[in-house]
CSV table of C-alpha atoms in Angstrom, one decimal:
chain,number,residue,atom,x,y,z
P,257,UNK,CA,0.0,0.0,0.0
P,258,UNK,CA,1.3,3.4,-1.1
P,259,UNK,CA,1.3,6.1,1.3
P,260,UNK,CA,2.7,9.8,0.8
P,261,UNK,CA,2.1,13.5,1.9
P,262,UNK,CA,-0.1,15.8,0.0
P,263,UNK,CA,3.4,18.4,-0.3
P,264,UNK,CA,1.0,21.7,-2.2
P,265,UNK,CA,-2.4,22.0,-3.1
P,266,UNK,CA,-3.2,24.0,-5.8
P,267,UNK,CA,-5.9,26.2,-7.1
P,268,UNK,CA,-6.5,28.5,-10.2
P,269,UNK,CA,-8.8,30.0,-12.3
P,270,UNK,CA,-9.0,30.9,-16.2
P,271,UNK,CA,-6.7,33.8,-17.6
P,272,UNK,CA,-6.0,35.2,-20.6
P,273,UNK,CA,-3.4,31.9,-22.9
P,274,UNK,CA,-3.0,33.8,-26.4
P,275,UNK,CA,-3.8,36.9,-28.1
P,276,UNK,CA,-6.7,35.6,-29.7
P,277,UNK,CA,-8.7,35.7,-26.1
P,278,UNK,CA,-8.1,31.8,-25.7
P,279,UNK,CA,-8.6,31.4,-21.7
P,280,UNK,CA,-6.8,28.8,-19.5
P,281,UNK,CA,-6.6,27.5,-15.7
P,282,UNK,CA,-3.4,25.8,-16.3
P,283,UNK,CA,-1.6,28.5,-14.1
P,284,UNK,CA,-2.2,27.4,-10.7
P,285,UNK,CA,-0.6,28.8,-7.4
P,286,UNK,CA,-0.3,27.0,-4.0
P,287,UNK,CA,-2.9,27.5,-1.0
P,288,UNK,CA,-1.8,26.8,2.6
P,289,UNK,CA,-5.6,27.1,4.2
P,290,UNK,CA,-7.8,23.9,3.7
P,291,UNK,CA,-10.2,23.7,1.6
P,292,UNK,CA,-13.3,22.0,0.5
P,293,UNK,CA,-12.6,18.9,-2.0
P,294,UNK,CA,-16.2,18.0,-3.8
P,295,UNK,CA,-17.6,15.8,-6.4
P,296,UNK,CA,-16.9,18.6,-8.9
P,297,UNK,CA,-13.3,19.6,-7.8
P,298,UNK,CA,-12.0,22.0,-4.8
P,299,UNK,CA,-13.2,25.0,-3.9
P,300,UNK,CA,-12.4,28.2,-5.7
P,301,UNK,CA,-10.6,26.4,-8.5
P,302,UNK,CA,-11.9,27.2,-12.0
P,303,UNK,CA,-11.7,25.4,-15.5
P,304,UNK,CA,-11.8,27.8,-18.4
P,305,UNK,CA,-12.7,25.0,-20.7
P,306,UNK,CA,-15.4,22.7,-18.8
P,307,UNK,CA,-15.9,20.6,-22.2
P,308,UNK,CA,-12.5,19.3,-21.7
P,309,UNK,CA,-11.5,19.9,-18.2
P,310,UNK,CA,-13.3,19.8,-14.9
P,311,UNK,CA,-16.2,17.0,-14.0
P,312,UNK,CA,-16.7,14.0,-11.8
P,313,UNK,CA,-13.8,12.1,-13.4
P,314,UNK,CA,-11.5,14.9,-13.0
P,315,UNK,CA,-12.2,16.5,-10.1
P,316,UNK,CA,-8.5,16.7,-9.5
P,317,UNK,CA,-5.4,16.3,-11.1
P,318,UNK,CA,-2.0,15.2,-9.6
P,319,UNK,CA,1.1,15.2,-11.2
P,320,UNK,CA,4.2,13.8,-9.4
P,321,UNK,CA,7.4,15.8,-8.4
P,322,UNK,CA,9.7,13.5,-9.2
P,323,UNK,CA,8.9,14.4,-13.2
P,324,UNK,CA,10.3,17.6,-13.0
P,325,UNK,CA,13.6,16.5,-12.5
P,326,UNK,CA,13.0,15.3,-16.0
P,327,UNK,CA,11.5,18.2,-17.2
P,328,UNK,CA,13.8,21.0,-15.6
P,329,UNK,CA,16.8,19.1,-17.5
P,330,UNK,CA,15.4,18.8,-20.8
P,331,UNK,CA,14.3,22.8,-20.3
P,332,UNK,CA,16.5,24.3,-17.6
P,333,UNK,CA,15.9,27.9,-18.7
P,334,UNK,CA,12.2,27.8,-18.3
P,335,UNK,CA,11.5,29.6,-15.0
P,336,UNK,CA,8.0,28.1,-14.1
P,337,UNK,CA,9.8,24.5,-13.9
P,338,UNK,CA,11.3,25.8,-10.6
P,339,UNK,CA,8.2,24.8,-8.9
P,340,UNK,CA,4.9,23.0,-8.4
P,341,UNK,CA,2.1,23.5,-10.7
P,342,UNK,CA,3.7,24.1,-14.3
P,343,UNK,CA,1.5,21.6,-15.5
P,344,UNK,CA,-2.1,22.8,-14.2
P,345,UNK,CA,-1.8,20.0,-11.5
P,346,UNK,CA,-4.4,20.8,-8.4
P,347,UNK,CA,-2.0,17.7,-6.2
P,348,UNK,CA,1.9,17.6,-5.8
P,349,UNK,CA,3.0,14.6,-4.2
P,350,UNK,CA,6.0,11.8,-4.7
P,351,UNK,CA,5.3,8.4,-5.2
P,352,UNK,CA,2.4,8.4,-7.1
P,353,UNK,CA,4.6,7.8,-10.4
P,354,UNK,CA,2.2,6.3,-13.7
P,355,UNK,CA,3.7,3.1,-13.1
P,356,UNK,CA,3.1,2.9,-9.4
P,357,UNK,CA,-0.5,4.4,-9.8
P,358,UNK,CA,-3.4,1.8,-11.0
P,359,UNK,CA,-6.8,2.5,-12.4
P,360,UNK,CA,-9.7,2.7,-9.7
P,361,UNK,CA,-7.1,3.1,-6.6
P,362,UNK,CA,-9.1,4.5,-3.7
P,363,UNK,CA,-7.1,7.0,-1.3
P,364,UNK,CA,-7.9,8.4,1.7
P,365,UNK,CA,-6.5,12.7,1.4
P,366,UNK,CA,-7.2,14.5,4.2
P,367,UNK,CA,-11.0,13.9,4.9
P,368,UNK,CA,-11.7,13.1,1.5
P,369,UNK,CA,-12.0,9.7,-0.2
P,370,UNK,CA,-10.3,9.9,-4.3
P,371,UNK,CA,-10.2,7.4,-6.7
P,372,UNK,CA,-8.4,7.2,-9.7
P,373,UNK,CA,-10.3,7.6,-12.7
P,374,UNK,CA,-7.2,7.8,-16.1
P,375,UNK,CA,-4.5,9.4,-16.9
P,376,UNK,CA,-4.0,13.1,-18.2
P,377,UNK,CA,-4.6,13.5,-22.1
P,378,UNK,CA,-1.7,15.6,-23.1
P,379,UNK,CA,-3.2,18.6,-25.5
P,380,UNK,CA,-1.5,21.6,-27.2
P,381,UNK,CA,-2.1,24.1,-24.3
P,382,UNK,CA,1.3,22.2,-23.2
P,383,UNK,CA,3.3,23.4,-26.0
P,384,UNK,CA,2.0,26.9,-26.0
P,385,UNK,CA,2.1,27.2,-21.8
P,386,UNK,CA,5.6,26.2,-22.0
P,387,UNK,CA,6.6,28.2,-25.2
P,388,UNK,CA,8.0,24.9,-26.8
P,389,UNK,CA,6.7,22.3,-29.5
P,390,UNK,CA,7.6,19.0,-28.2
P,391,UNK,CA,6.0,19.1,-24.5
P,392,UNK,CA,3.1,17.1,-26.0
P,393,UNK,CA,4.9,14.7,-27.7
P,394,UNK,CA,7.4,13.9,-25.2
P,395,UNK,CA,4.6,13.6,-22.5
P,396,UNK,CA,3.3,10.6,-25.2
P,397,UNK,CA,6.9,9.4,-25.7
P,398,UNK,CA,7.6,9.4,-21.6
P,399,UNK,CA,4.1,8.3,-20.0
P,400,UNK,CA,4.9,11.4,-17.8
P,401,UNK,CA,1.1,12.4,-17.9
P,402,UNK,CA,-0.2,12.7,-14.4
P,403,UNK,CA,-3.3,11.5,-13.0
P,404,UNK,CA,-7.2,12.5,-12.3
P,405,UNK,CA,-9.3,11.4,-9.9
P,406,UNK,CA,-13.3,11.5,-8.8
P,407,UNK,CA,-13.7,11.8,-5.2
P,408,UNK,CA,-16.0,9.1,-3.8
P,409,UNK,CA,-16.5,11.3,-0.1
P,410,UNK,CA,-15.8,14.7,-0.3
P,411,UNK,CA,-14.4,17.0,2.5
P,412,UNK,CA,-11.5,19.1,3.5
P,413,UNK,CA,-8.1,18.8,2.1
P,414,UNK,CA,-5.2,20.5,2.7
P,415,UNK,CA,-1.2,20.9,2.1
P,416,UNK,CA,0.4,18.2,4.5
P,417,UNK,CA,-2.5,15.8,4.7
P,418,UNK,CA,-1.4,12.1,4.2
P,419,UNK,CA,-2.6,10.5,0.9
P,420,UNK,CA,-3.3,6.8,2.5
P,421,UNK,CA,-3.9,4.1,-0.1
P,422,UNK,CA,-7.3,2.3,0.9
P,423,UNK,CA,-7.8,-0.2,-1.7
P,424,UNK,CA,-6.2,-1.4,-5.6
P,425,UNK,CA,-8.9,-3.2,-7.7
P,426,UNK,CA,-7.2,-3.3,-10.8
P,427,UNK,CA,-3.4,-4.0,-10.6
P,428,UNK,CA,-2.9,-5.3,-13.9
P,429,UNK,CA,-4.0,-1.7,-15.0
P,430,UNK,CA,-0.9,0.8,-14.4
P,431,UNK,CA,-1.7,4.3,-15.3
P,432,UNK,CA,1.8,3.6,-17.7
P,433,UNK,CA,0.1,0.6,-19.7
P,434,UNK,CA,-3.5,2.2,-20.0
P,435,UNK,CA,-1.9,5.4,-21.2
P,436,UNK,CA,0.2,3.5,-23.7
P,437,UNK,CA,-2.8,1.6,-25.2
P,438,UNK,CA,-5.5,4.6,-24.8
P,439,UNK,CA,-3.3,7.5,-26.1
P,440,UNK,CA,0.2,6.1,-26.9
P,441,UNK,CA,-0.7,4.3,-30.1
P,442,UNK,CA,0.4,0.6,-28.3
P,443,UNK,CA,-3.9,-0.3,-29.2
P,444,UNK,CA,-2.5,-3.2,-31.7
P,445,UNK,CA,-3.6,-6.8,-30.7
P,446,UNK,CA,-5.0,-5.4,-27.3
P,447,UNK,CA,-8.8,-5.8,-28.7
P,448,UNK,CA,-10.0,-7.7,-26.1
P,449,UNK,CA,-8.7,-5.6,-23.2
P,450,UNK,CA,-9.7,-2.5,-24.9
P,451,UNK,CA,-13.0,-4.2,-25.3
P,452,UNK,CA,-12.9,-5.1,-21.4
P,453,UNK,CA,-11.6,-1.5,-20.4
P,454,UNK,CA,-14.8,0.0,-22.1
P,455,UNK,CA,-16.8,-1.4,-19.7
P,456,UNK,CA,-15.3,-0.8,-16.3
P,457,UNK,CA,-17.4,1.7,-15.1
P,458,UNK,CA,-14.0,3.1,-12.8
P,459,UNK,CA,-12.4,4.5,-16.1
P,460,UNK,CA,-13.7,8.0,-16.9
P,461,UNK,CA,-16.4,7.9,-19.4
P,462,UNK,CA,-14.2,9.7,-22.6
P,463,UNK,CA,-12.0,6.7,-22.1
P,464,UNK,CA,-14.4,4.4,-22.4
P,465,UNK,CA,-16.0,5.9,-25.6
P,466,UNK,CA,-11.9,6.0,-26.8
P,467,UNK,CA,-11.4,2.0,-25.7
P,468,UNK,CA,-14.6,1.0,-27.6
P,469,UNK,CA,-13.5,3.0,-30.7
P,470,UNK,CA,-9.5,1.7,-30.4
P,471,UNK,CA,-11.4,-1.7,-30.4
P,472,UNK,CA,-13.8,-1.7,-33.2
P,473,UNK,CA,-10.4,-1.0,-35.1
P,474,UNK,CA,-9.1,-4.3,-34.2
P,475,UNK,CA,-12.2,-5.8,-35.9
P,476,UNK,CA,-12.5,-4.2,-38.8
């Protein structure tokens, strides 16, 4: 069982991305008070894009320090690598790597009950936020994606809390494998598990809908 510390919770809401009025939450900065964690995400934390951010499944996303070792060598001029929350993430922890981290794990944060739901799907906002072209394609290449999660019980979080692994229902399912198959193109042969991921109600619903589609490829 995987236990860690909750090191900065983070909030943010939409400001301006580009010049052509484009909005984003991705900036987010660190709170120190607790606050509330519901069904729908925390308190006071914004999506500027609800149709692709924001919702049960992801509630909240975590991404784990020990990536930006990687990241901070690959761009060690870029300033906003220095800290937490370069990559929009609203959880900054260790130990809760993509290959550690399964589908439908269940952890106890604070008062709050999370589960995971997938992994993040990188977009371009990456390439743009970090003023480079390959973010996106390296976060494919490296699995370094991060994580969402639903919460199951909601209730007040805060920076320091314990993250206490409660259960693992699916330990064949890394959060590394099911991003390689859902978004890293590694879908060949794999019909029948994409076929079985689509209907596990514990991966978030766009996956599903991807799984079923990967699948009816393998058919064809």
């Amino acid at each position: 069982m995987i236990e860690t510390k909750l090191d900065k919770l983070l909030i943010g809401k939409p400001r301006p991305f580009r010049d052509d009025g484009e909005m984003s939450a991705i900036v987010k900065e660190p709170v120190s008070d607790a606050v509330e964690l519901g069904p729908l995400g925390l308190t006071g934390n914004q999506v500027a894009d609800p149709v692709h951010h924001g919702g049960r499944d992801k509630a909240v996303h975590l991404y784990p320090i020990e990536h930006y070792t990687f990241w901070r060598d690959k761009y060690p001029d870029l300033e906003i690598l220095g800290h937490p929350g370069a990559f929009g993430e609203n959880l900054s922890c260790a130990a809760l790597t993509e290959d550690k981290l399964c589908l439908g794990d269940i952890f106890r944060l604070g008062e709050a009950l999370i589960e995971c739901s997938h992994a993040r799907q990188p977009c371009w906002k990456l390439n743009h936020h970090f003023g480079q072209s390959d973010v996106l394609k390296t976060v494919i290449k490296t699995t370094k994606s991060g994580s969402y999660f639903r919460v199951l019980e909601p209730g007040r979080v805060r920076a320091g809390d314990r993250i206490i692994q409660q259960d693992r229902s699916y330990p064949e399912w890394s959060l590394e494998r099911l991003f390689t198959m859902i978004i890293g193109g590694q879908h060949k042969g794999q019909g029948g598990n994409l076929l079985a991921l689509s209907k596990m109600p514990v991966l978030a619903e766009t996956w599903r809908k991807r799984a079923a589609q990967l699948a009816e490829t393998q058919s064809a």
